[in-house]
Amino acid sequence: MSSKTTNDKYNFKLIEAKWQNHWLSRNIYSAVAENGKEKYYVLEMFPYPSGRIHMGHVRNYSIGDVIARYKRLRGYNVLHPMGWDAFGLPAENAALKNNTHPAKWTYDNIDYMRNQLRRLGLSYDWGREIATCNVKYYAWEQLLFLKMFEKGIAYRKATTVNWCNSCRTVLANEQVEDGVCWRCSEPVVPRKMHGWFLKITDYAEELLADLEKLTGWPEKVLTMQRNWIGKSTGLACNFKIVGMEENISIFTTRPDTVFGVTFLSIAPEHPLIDALVAGTGRENEVKEFATRIIHEKQRHILEVEIEKEGIFTGRYCINPFNNKQIPIYVANFVLMEYGTGAVMAVPAHDQRDFEFAKKYALDICPVVIPEGDMLTAETMSEASTVPGVLINSGPFTSMPSGLAQKAIIDLAEEKGFGSAHVTYRLRDWGISRQRYWGAPIPVIYCDTCGIQPVPPEHLPVILPEDSESGQNECAPLEKRESFLAATCPSCGRAARRETDTMDTFVESSWYFARFTCPRYTEAPLERAKASQWLPVDQYIGGVEHAILHLLYSRFFTKVLRDLGYLDIDEPFTNLLTQGMVIKDGAKMSKSKGNVVDPNDLINAYGADTVRLFSLFAAPPEKDLEWSSQGVEGAYRFLNRVYRYIVNNKEIILAAKEVLVISSDTGRMLHRKIHQTIRKVTQNIENNFHFNTAISSIMELFNILSSLNEKEQNTNTEAAVIRQAINTIVVLLSPMVPHFCAEMWEYCGNSRSVEQERWPSFDEEAAKEDMLTIVIQVNGKVRSRLLVPTDIQDEILIDQSLTDENIVKHIGSKPIRKTIVVKKKLVNIVV
Ligand SMILES: [Zn+2]
Ligand SMILES: [Zn+2]
């Protein structure tokens, strides 16, 4: 038994190249549905082909790969695909900088990164690779768009959008973080323009309710989605305008405070403004104010704290609950986009209204008194926003807030001026991007017929890859005459093509489903294949996608279900959000100069060491602190195992398959093997704690290698030693696959380690031995107990105190203390 790649020294370069070729040439990881095997779909969020993989990728994909390999050993039929989220702005920016085409830049990067992933020994089914910038992918996305257009889910409207000046494109609400662009961190400005939207709000309730089903998701992510959807139940109510026919509609989540309303604030864009001020003599002032605020809003970045400002319209309205006449103000903090563009102001119980009332000397009227508190307008220094008991609230006085909320809505419904109403914070998803490198939106504009969807038989609308003369390679589509020109599918006249491309988050919202049938040519999805593999059993990625990608994918899944392509409600059964890779206390990044290139590491130590380090250094959900000593340690461990196996080759190969154990040491090792299998299995099953799993395997190896010196001459326990080695190699094989494949072969096993079964543990064999403990009373031996070696002190003391002889010796004397000497004795002092 000899192998070219195994000699005295651990030559990871030869070993890793050998097994990578072996796996690839035999197509070992191609997922074929087999009868009688349960499916398991494990997926890591696919990368953007930025050029090189970084340590974050290595970590993400190593975690996914261990799960895939582990599940295969457990007998599952595993789907583990990989692809590229290939459209997007960085390709355009890089192409402009390097004077190349985004397509070339992207495909070159994909080729380079695919090689890097192969060098990591990741067990992907490469036959299913997808690049979203490939027309074979986005053509189907265009068809999905047409289906959504037909159902009214995709629609076009003019609205105030989030505009990034630096990216020169619109952003979705989900892509604006604290008022800045998620990609380039430039402040986002509002801009009025036409664009395409997907009606995610139609699914708001289902997206919220189904979060309950996602018991395999981290609570943190569920909370973030719940808050983002932002459901609130409250009262929609009409306030009659004095001297006019019209009402002003408001919405409030605090109906219990309606008796404390002292004014009404409306947005400067409110459609009733002109009518309100007409005839009040304040027309010019109010219009000037409103125009100034609208202007300022457009210049201001969104969501920053602005000084509250307002102006009286000269008009009043009536609070229908107490018939009080209250002034109507235009205020700069009321947004037309949210709610009704008008809010009932309750200064006593809303901080914004409180500040506004103080500034303009408006009434403050407390109506909800928190338990054990006293509130008076004169003494309040800020609004009281907690629930309590109602005062000055007509028939609702002395009711607690909760009860009053319902009773007040009931009254409004009975009297016909209001009703219960549910609102969501979630807005429709704006998918129009004014950039080149994306999937064209398949729509044509005709002067006569208006918006015309491209007929499905005319798909795909191909993104033109050649530049027109005098333009750079990624000029937006609106600058490309040959692309713009179209024929109206309805009247045949000359028409114009839509030049917006789709948000790249559209591509990533359904790629996981396309992986089940990546070469299907009849439809976006092959239903039978999709139902066979979906949902994804385990999804793995960064928590930065908690809202964006994960919410969009859930939405798409529901839409695809309603379009008849899928029969699932949720795409990802279990979600693991891995922590970051940090070095010197900060996330690895080019700007911080603390980046470690995985390539250098693989060259110096091999992929198995890099994998082992990244899995061992921290549990998956925690941040991983980079440490060169940690890498060295992982490398040393593999070298030790390697040398042990090479040095004990004779024992291992001579060992009988039949397990005969004749010594205490043999029994101890056999017990340790089963305890290790049990621990490692539990650690993996319990939230994939590979770090503790690895340390258990290391412990077993340490015991094995320490007993080696004493045992190796006798050879009596060769079979147990061989079993220990085999166990270590199989248990480690999902983490360090090349190394284990090589060692497995070297140890004379005929089948390859990937074809093995995960070892099962024998509870009986894992049980600790019994041990005799001496029981003393006041230092004199009075009894002996036979107990398990791992017995807990409390249980041991309990058992001692109920022992017949001990009970006799203690009699009625009070016990002063008990002393336990582990594995030896218990002394009871009376
Ligand atoms: Zn930007
Ligand atoms: Zn037409």
mmCIF file of C-alpha atoms in Angstrom, residues 192 264-277 283 285-298 306-307 309-311 313 328-338 340-343 356:
data_model
loop_
_atom_site.group_PDB
_atom_site.id
_atom_site.type_symbol
_atom_site.label_atom_id
_atom_site.label_comp_id
_atom_site.label_asym_id
_atom_site.label_seq_id
_atom_site.Cartn_x
_atom_site.Cartn_y
_atom_site.Cartn_z
ATOM 1 C CA LYS A 192 -39.322 63.318 -8.396
ATOM 2 C CA LEU A 264 -53.740 69.494 13.248
ATOM 3 C CA SER A 265 -50.496 69.424 11.202
ATOM 4 C CA ILE A 266 -50.464 68.838 7.463
ATOM 5 C CA ALA A 267 -47.635 68.271 4.980
ATOM 6 C CA PRO A 268 -46.589 71.207 2.764
ATOM 7 C CA GLU A 269 -47.573 69.088 -0.256
ATOM 8 C CA HIS A 270 -51.081 68.383 1.096
ATOM 9 C CA PRO A 271 -53.607 68.622 -1.775
ATOM 10 C CA LEU A 272 -56.064 70.691 0.313
ATOM 11 C CA ILE A 273 -53.630 73.514 1.099
ATOM 12 C CA ASP A 274 -54.814 75.917 -1.595
ATOM 13 C CA ALA A 275 -58.473 75.428 -0.678
ATOM 14 C CA LEU A 276 -57.728 75.793 3.031
ATOM 15 C CA VAL A 277 -56.008 79.136 2.786
ATOM 16 C CA GLU A 283 -52.597 82.785 1.110
ATOM 17 C CA GLU A 285 -47.525 83.611 3.528
ATOM 18 C CA VAL A 286 -48.619 79.972 3.640
ATOM 19 C CA LYS A 287 -47.801 79.295 -0.009
ATOM 20 C CA GLU A 288 -44.371 80.841 0.383
ATOM 21 C CA PHE A 289 -43.739 78.722 3.441
ATOM 22 C CA ALA A 290 -44.920 75.495 1.773
ATOM 23 C CA THR A 291 -42.824 76.145 -1.328
ATOM 24 C CA ARG A 292 -39.750 76.875 0.754
ATOM 25 C CA ILE A 293 -40.162 73.677 2.796
ATOM 26 C CA ILE A 294 -40.699 71.525 -0.312
ATOM 27 C CA HIS A 295 -37.551 73.046 -1.758
ATOM 28 C CA GLU A 296 -35.577 72.505 1.387
ATOM 29 C CA LYS A 297 -36.735 68.924 1.600
ATOM 30 C CA GLN A 298 -35.378 68.315 -1.876
ATOM 31 C CA ILE A 306 -34.592 69.014 11.199
ATOM 32 C CA GLU A 307 -35.683 71.991 13.269
ATOM 33 C CA GLU A 309 -41.171 74.630 11.722
ATOM 34 C CA GLY A 310 -44.742 75.470 10.802
ATOM 35 C CA ILE A 311 -47.293 78.106 9.889
ATOM 36 C CA THR A 313 -53.237 78.258 7.698
ATOM 37 C CA ILE A 328 -54.702 73.692 11.186
ATOM 38 C CA TYR A 329 -50.934 74.152 10.714
ATOM 39 C CA VAL A 330 -48.603 73.331 7.855
ATOM 40 C CA ALA A 331 -45.549 71.619 9.379
ATOM 41 C CA ASN A 332 -42.220 70.676 7.856
ATOM 42 C CA PHE A 333 -42.017 67.294 9.591
ATOM 43 C CA VAL A 334 -45.235 65.833 8.198
ATOM 44 C CA LEU A 335 -44.544 63.585 5.209
ATOM 45 C CA MET A 336 -47.023 63.246 2.386
ATOM 46 C CA GLU A 337 -45.580 59.816 1.494
ATOM 47 C CA TYR A 338 -46.547 58.244 4.809
ATOM 48 C CA THR A 340 -52.513 60.633 4.919
ATOM 49 C CA GLY A 341 -50.200 63.642 4.942
ATOM 50 C CA ALA A 342 -52.042 65.006 7.993
ATOM 51 C CA VAL A 343 -51.613 64.194 11.675
ATOM 52 C CA PHE A 356 -44.009 72.286 18.066
#
